[in-house]
XYZ file of N, CA, C and O in Angstrom:
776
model
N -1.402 -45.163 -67.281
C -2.064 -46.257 -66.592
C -1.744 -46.180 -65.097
O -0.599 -46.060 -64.662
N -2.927 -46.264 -64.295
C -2.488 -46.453 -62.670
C -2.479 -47.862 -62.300
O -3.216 -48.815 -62.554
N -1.346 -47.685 -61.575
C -0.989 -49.054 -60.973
C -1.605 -48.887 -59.025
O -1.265 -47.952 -58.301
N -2.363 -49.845 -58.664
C -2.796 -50.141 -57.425
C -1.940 -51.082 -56.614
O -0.870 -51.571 -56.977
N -2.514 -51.252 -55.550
C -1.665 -52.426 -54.371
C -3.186 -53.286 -54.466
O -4.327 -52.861 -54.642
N -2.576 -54.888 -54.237
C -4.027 -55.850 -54.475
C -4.725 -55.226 -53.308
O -5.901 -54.899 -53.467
N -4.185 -55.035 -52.234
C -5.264 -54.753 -50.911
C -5.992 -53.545 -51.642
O -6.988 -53.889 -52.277
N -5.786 -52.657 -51.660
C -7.042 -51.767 -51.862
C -7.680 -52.267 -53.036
O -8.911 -52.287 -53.033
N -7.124 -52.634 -53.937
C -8.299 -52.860 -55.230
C -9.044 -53.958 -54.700
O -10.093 -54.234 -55.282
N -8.606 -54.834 -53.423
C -9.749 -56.337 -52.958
C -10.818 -55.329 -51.934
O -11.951 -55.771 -51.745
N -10.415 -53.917 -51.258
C -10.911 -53.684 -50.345
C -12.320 -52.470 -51.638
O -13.500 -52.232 -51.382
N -11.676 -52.104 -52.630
C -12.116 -51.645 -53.594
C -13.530 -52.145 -53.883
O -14.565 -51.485 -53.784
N -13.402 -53.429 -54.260
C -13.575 -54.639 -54.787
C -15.202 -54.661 -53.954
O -16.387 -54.585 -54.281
N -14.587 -54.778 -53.011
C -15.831 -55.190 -51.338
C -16.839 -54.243 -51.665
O -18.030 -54.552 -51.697
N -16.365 -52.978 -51.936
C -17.164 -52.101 -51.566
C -18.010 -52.068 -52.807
O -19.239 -52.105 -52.755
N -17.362 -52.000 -53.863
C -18.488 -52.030 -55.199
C -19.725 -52.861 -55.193
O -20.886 -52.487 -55.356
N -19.133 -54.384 -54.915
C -20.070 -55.310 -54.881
C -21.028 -55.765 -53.618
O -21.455 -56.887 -53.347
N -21.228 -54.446 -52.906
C -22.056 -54.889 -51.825
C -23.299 -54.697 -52.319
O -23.455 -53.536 -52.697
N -24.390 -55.499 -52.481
C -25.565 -55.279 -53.049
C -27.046 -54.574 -52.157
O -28.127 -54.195 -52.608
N -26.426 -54.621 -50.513
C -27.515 -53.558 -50.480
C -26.857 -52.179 -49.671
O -27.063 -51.894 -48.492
N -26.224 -51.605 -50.399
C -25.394 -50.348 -50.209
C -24.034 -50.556 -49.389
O -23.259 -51.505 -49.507
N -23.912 -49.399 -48.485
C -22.134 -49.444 -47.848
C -22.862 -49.928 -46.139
O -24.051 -49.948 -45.820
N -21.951 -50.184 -45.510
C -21.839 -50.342 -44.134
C -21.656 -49.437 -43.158
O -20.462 -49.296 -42.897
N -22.516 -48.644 -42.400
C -22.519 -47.813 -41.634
C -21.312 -47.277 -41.767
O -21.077 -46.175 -42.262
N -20.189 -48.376 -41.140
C -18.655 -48.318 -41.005
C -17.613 -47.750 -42.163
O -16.605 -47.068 -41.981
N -18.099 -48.180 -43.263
C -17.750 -47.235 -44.641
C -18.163 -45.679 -44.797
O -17.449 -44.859 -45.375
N -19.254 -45.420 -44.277
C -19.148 -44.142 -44.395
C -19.255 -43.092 -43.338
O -19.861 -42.032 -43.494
N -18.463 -43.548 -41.973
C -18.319 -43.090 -40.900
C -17.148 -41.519 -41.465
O -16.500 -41.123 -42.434
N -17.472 -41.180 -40.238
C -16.407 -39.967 -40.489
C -15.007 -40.733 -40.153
O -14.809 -41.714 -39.436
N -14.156 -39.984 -40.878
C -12.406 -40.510 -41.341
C -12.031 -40.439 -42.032
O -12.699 -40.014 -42.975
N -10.406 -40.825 -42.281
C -9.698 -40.785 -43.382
C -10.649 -41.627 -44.770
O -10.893 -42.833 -44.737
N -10.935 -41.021 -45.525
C -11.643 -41.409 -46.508
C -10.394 -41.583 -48.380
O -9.408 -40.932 -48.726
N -11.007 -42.534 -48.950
C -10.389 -43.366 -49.947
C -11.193 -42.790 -50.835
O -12.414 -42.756 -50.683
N -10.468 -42.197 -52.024
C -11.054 -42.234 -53.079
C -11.535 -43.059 -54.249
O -10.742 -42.673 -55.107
N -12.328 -43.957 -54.858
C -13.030 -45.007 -55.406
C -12.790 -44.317 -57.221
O -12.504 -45.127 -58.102
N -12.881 -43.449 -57.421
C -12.405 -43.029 -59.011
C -11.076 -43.131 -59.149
O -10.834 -42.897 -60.333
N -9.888 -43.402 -58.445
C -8.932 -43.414 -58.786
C -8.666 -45.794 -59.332
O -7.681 -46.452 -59.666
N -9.868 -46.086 -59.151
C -9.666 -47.490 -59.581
C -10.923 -47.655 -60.420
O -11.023 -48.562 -61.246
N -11.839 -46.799 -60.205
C -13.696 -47.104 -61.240
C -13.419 -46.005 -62.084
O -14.530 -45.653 -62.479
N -12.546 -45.243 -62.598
C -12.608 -44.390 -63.698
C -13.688 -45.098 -65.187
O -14.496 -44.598 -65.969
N -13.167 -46.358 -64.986
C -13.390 -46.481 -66.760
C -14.656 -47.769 -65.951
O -14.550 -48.934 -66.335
N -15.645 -47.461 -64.994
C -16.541 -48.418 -65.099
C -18.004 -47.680 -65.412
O -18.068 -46.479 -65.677
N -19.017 -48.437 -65.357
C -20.450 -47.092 -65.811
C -20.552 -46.586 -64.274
O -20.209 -47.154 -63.237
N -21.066 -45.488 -64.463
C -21.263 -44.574 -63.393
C -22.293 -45.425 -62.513
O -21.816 -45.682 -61.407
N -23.717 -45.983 -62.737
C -24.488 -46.489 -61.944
C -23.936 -47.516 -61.486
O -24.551 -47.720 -60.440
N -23.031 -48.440 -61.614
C -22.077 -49.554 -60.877
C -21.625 -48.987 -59.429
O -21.705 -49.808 -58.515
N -21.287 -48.046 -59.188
C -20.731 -47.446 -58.058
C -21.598 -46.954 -57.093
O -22.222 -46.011 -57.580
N -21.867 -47.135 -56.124
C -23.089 -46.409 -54.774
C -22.511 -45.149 -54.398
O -23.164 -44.133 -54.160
N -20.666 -45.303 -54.336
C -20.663 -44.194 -53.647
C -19.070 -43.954 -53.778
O -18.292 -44.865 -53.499
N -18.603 -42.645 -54.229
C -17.793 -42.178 -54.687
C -16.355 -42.461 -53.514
O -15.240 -42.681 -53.987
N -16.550 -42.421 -52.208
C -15.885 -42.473 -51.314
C -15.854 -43.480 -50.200
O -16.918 -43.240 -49.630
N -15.429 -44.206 -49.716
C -15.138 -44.704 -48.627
C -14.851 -44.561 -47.400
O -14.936 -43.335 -47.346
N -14.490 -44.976 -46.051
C -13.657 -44.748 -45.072
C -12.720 -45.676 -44.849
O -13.205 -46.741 -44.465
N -11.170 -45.659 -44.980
C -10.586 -46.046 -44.970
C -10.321 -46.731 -43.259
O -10.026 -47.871 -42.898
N -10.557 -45.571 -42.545
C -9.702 -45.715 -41.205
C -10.851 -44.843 -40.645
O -10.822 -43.649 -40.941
N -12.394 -45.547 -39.460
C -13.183 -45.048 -39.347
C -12.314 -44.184 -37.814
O -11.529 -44.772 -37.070
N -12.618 -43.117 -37.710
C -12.657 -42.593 -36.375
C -12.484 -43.335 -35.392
O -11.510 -43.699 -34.735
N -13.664 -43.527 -35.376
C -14.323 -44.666 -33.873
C -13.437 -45.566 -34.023
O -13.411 -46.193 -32.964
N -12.489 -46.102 -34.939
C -11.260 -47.110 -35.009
C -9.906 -46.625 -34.428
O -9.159 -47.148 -33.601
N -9.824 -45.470 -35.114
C -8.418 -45.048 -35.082
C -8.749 -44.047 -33.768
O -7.917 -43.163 -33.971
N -8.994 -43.913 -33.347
C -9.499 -43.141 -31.503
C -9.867 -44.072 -30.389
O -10.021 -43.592 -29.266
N -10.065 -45.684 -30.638
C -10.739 -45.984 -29.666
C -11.503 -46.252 -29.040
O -11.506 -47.123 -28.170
N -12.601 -45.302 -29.472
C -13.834 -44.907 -29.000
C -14.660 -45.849 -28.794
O -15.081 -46.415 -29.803
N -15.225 -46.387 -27.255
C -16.186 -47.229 -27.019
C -17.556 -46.549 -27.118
O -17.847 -45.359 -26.992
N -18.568 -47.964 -27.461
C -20.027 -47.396 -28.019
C -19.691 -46.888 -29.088
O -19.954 -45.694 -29.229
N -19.018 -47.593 -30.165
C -18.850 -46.267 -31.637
C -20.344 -46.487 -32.796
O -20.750 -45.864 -33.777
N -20.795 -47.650 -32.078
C -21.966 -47.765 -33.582
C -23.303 -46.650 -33.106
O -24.436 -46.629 -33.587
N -22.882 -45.991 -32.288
C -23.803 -44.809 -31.998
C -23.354 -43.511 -32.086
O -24.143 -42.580 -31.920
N -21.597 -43.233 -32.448
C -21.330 -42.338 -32.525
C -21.018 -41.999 -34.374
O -20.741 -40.899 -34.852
N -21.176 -43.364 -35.159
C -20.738 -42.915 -36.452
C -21.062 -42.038 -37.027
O -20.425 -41.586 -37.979
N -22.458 -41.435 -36.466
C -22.667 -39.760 -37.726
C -23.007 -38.764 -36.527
O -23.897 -37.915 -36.582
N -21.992 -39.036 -35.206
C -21.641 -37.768 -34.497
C -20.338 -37.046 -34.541
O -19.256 -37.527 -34.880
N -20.683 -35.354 -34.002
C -19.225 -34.608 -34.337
C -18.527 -35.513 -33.010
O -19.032 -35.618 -31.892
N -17.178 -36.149 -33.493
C -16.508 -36.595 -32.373
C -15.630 -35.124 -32.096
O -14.438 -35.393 -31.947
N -15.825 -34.098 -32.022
C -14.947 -33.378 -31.273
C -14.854 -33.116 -30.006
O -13.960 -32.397 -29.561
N -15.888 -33.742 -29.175
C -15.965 -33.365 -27.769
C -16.063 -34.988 -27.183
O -16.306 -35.222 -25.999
N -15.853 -35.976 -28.124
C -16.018 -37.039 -27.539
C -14.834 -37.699 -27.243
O -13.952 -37.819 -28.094
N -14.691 -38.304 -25.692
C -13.648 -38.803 -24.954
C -13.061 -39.857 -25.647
O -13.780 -40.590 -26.326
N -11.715 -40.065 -25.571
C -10.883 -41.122 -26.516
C -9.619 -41.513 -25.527
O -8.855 -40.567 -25.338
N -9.296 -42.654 -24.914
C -8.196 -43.080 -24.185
C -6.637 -42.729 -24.189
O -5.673 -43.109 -23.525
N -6.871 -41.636 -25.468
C -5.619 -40.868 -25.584
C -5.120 -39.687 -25.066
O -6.076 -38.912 -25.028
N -4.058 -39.104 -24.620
C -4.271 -38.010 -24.291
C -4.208 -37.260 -24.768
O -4.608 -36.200 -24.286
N -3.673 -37.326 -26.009
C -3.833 -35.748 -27.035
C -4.312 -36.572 -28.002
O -3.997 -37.759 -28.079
N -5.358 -35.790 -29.047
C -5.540 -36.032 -30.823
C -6.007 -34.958 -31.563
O -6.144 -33.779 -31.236
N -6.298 -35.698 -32.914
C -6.424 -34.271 -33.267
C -7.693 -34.453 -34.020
O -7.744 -35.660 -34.255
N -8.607 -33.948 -34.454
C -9.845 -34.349 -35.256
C -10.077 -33.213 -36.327
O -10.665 -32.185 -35.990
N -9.596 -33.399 -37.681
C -9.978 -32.593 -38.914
C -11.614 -31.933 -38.263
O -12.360 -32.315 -37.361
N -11.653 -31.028 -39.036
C -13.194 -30.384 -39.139
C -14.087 -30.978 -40.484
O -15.262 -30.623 -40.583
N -13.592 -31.734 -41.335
C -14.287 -32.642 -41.977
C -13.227 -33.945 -42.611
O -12.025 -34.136 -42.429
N -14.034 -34.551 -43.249
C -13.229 -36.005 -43.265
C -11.698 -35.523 -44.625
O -11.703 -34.550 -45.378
N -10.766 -36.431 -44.519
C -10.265 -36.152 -44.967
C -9.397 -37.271 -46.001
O -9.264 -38.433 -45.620
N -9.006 -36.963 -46.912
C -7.836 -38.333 -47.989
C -7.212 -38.802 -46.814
O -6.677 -38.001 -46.047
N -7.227 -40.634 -46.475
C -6.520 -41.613 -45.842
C -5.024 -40.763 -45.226
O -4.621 -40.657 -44.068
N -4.452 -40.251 -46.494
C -3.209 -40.051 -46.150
C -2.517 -38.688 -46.232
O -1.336 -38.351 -46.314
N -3.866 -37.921 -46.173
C -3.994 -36.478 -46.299
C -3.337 -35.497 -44.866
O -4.045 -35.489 -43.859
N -2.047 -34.733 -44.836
C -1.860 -34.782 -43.334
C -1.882 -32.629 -43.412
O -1.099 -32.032 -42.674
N -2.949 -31.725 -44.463
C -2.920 -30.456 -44.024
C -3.444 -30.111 -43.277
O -2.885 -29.057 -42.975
N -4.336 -30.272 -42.582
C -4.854 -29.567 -41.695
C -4.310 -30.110 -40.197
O -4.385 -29.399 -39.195
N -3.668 -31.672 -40.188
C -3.448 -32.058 -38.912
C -1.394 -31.681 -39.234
O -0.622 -31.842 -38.289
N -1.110 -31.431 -39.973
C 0.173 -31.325 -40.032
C 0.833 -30.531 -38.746
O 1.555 -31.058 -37.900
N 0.389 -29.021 -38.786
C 1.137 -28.209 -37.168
C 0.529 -28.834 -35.667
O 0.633 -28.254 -34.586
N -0.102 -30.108 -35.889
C -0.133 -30.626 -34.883
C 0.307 -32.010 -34.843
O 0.175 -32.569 -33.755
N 0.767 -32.630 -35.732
C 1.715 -33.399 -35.483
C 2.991 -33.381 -35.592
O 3.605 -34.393 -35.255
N 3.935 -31.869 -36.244
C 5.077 -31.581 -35.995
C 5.355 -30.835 -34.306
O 6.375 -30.901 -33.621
N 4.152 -30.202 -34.025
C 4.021 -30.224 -32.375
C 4.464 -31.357 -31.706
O 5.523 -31.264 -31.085
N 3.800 -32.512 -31.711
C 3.668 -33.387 -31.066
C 5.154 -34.171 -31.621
O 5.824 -34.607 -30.685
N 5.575 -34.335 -32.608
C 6.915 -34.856 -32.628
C 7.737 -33.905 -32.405
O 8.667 -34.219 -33.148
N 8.183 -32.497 -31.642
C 9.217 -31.726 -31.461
C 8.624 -31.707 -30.065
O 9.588 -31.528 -29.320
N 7.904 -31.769 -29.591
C 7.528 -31.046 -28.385
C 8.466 -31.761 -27.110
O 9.112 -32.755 -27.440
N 8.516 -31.536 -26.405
C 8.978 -32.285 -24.918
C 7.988 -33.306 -24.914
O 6.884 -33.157 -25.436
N 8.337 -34.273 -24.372
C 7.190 -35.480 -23.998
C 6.615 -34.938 -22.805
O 7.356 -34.334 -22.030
N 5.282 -35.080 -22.525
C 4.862 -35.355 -21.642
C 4.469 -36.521 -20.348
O 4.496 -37.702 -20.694
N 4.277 -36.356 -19.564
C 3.801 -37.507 -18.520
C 3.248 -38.854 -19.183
O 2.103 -38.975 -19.618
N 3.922 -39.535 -19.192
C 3.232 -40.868 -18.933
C 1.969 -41.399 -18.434
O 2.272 -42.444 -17.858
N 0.575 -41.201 -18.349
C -0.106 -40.956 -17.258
C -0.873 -42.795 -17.535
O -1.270 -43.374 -18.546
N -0.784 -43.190 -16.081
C -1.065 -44.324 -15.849
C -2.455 -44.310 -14.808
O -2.406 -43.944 -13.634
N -3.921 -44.879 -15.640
C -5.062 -44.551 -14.813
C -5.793 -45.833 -14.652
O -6.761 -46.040 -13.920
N -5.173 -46.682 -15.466
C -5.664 -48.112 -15.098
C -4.795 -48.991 -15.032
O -4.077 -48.537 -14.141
N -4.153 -50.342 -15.482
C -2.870 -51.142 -14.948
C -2.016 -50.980 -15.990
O -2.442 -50.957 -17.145
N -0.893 -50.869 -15.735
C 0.551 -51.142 -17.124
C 1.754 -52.019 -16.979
O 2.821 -51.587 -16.542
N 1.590 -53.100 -17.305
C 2.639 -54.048 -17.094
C 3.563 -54.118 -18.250
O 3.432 -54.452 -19.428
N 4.761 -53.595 -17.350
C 5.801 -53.930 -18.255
C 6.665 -55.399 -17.948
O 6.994 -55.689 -16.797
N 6.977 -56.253 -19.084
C 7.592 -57.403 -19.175
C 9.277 -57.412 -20.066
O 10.167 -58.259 -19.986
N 9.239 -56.347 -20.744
C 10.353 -55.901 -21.416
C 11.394 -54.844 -21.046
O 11.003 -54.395 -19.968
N 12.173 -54.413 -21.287
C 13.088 -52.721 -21.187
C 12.373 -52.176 -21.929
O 11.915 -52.421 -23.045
N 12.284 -51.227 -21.067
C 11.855 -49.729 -21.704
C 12.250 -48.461 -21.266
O 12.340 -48.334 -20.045
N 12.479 -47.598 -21.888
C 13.377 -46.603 -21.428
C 12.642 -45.194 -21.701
O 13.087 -44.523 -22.632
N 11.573 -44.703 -20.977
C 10.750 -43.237 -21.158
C 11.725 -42.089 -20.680
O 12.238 -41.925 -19.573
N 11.840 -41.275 -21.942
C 12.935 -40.303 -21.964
C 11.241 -38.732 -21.122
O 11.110 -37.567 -21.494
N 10.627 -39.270 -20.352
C 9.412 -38.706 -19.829
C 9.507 -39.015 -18.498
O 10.421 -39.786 -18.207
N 8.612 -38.507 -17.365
C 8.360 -38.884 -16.411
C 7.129 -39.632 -16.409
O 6.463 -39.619 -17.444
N 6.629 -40.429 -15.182
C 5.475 -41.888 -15.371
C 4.951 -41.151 -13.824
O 5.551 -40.903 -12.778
N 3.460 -40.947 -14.306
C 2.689 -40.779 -13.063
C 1.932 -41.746 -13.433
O 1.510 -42.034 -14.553
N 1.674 -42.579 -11.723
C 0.684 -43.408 -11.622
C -0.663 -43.142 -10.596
O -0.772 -43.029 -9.375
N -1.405 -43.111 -11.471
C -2.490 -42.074 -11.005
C -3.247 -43.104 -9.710
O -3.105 -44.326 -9.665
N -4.115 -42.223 -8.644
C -4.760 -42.885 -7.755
C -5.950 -44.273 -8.567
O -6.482 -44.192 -9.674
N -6.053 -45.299 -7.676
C -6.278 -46.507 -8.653
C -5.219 -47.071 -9.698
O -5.544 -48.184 -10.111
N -4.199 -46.646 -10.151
C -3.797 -47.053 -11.200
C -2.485 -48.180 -10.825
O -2.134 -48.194 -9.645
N -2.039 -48.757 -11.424
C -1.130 -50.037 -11.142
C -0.178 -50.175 -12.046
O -0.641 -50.673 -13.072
N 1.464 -49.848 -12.137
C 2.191 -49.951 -12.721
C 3.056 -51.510 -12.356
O 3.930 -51.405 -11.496
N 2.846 -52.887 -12.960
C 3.649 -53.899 -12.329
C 4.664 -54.101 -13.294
O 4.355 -54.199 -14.481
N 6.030 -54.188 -12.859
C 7.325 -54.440 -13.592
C 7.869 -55.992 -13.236
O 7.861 -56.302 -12.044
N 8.242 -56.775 -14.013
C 8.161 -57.937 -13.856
C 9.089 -58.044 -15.036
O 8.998 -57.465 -16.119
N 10.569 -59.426 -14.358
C 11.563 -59.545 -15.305
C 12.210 -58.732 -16.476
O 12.800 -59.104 -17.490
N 11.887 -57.462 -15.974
C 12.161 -56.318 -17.075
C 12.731 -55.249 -15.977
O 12.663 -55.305 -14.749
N 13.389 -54.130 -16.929
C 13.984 -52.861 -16.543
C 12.970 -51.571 -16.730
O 12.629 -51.768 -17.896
N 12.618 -50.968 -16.522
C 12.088 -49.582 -16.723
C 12.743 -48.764 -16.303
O 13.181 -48.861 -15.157
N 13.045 -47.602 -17.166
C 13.676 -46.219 -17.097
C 12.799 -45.164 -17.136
O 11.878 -45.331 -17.936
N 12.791 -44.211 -16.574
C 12.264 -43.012 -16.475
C 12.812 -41.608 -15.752
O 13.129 -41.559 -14.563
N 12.857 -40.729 -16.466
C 13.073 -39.539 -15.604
C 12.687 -39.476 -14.306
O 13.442 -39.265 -13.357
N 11.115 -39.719 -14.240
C 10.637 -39.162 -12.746
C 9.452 -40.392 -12.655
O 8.853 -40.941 -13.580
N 9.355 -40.597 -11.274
C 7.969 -41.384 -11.181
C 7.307 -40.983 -10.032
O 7.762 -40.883 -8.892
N 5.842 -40.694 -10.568
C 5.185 -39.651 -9.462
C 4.334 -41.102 -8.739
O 4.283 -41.750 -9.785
N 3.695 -41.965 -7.758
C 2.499 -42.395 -7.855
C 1.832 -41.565 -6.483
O 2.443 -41.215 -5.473
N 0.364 -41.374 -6.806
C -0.739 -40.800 -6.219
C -0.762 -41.609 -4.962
O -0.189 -42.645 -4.626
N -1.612 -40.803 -4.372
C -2.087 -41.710 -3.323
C -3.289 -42.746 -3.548
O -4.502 -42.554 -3.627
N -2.668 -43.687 -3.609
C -4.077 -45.082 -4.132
C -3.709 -45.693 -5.525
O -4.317 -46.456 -6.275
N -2.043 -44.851 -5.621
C -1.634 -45.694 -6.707
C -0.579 -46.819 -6.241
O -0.196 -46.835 -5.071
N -0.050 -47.900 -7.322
C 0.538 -49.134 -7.020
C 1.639 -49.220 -7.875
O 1.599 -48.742 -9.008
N 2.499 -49.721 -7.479
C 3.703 -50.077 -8.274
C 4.405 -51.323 -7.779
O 4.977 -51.210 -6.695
N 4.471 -52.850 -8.582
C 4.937 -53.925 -7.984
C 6.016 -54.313 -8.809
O 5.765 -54.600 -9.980
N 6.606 -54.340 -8.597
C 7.979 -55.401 -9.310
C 8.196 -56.561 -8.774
O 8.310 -56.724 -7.560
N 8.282 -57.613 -9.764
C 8.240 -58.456 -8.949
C 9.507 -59.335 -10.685
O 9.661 -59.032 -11.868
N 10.092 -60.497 -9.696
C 10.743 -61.763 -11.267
C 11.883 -60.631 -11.552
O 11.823 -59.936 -12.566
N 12.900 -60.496 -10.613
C 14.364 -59.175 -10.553
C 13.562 -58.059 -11.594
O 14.110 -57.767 -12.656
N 12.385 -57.522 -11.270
C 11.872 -56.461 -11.961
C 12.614 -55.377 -11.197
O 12.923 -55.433 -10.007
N 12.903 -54.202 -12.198
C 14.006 -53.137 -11.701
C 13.760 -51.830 -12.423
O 13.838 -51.790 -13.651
N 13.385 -50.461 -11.504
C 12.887 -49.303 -12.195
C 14.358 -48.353 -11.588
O 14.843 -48.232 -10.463
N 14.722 -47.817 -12.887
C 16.067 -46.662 -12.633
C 15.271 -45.284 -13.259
O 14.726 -45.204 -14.360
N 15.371 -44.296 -12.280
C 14.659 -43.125 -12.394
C 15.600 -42.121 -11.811
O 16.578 -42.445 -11.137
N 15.236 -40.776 -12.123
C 15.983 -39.961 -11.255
C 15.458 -39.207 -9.953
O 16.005 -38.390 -9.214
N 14.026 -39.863 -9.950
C 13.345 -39.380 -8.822
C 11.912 -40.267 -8.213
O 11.010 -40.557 -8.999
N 11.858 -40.530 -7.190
C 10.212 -40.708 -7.038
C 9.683 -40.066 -6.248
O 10.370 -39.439 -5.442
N 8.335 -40.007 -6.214
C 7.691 -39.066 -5.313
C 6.263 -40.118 -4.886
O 5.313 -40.330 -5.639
N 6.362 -40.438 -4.084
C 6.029 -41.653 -3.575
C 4.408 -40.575 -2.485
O 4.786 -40.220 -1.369
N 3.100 -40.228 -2.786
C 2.170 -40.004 -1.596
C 1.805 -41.048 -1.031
O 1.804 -42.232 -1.368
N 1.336 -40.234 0.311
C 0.760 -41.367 1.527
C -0.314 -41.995 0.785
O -0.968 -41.517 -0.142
N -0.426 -43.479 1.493
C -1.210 -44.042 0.822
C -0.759 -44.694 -0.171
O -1.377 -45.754 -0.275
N 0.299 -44.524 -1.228
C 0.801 -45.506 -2.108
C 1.347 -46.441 -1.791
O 1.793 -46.369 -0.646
N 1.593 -47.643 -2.475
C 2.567 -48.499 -2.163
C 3.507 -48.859 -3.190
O 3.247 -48.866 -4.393
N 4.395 -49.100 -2.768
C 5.998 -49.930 -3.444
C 5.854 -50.864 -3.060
O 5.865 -50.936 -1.831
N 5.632 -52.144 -3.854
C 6.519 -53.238 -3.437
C 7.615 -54.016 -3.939
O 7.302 -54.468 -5.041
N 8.890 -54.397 -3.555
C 10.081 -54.363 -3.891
C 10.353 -55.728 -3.033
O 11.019 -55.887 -2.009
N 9.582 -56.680 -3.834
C 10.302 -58.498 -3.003
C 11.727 -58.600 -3.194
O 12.206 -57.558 -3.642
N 12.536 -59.507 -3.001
C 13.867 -59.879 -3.226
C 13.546 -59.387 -4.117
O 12.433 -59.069 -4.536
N 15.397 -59.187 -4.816
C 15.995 -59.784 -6.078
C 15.286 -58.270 -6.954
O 15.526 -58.132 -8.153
N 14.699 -57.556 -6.437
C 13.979 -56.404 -7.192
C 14.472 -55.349 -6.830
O 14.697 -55.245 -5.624
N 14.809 -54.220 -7.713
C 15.788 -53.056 -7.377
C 15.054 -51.784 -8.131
O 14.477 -51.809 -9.218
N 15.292 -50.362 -7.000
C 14.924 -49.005 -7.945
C 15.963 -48.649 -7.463
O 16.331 -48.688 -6.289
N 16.700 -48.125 -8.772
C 18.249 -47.020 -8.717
C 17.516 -45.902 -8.995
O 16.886 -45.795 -10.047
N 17.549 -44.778 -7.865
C 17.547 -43.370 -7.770
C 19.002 -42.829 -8.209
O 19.924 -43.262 -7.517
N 19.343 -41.959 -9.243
C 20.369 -41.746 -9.776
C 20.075 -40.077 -10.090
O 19.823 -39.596 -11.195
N 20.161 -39.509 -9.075
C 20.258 -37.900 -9.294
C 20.824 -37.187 -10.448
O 20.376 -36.113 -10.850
N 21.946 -37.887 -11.037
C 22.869 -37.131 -11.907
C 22.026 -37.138 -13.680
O 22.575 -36.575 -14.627
């Protein structure tokens, strides 16, 4: 006998009883759910459709405008991330062979840059064992919080405000013409070479 979790057998559930087929969004490309592992023992014509999408693409990427991209190849399509990875066809929810040597990459690898292209406010500690570039346009504001970082690059036309004893400890900045720091009272960056 298989035993389920209520969420999928309610999300199960949804999908059987939709009476005029699935939702674009169900059968987008993605991690896809298998539906025989809970309709084994129902009649075959009860079911529309053997599979689901668990976790559509256009969800788990980001992707703005997605109700026009659901039955496109997203492999060339832009996503707010800087690295991902996109199977060559859909794959089990929790299926990780084909993306596996790229996510043991990505968890062994060196971190990369931080890259900041629109605003990032930090309000908490945080401690990036990375360096933080803040790209031209982009706005890093630190406020009642600490930030750590290896290195902090900002562009020229980038911003960085601390403000409420906001305080960035780095081991370097590299500050181009044209950027600004601003550092009111009570606000501190420790450059710490060592």
């Amino acid at each position: 006998m298989k035993t389920i979790s209520t969420n999928i057998f309610r999300i199960a559930l949804m999908v059987l009883l939709m009476a005029s087929g699935i939702y674009p969004v169900d059968g987008a490309p993605g991690g896809k759910y298998d539906l025989s592992m809970i309709t084994g023992s129902l009649p075959a014509n009860m079911i529309k459709v053997d599979y689901f999408t668990f976790i559509p693409t256009v969800s788990a990427l980001a992707i703005s405008d997605w109700q026009s991209k659901l039955t496109s190849n997203l492999s060339t399509v832009s996503t707010p991330f800087v690295r991902s990875f996109k199977p060559g066809s859909n794959e089990d929810h929790t299926n990780f062979t084909s993306g596996a040597p790229f996510l043991v990459n990505e968890l062994s690898a060196t971190p990369s840059a931080a890259v900041i292209t629109g605003t990032m406010n930090v309000t908490s500690n945080r401690l990036y064992n990375r360096d933080i570039v803040v790209k031209t346009g982009g706005t890093l504001n630190v406020s009642n919080a600490t930030l750590g970082a290896n290195k902090i690059t900002i562009e020229s036309g980038g911003t960085v405000n601390l403000s409420n004893n906001g305080k960035i400890e780095c081991k370097k900045i590299d500050a181009a013409n044209s950027s600004v720091i601003n550092t009111p009272a009570g606000c501190v960056i420790n450059i710490n070479a060592n």
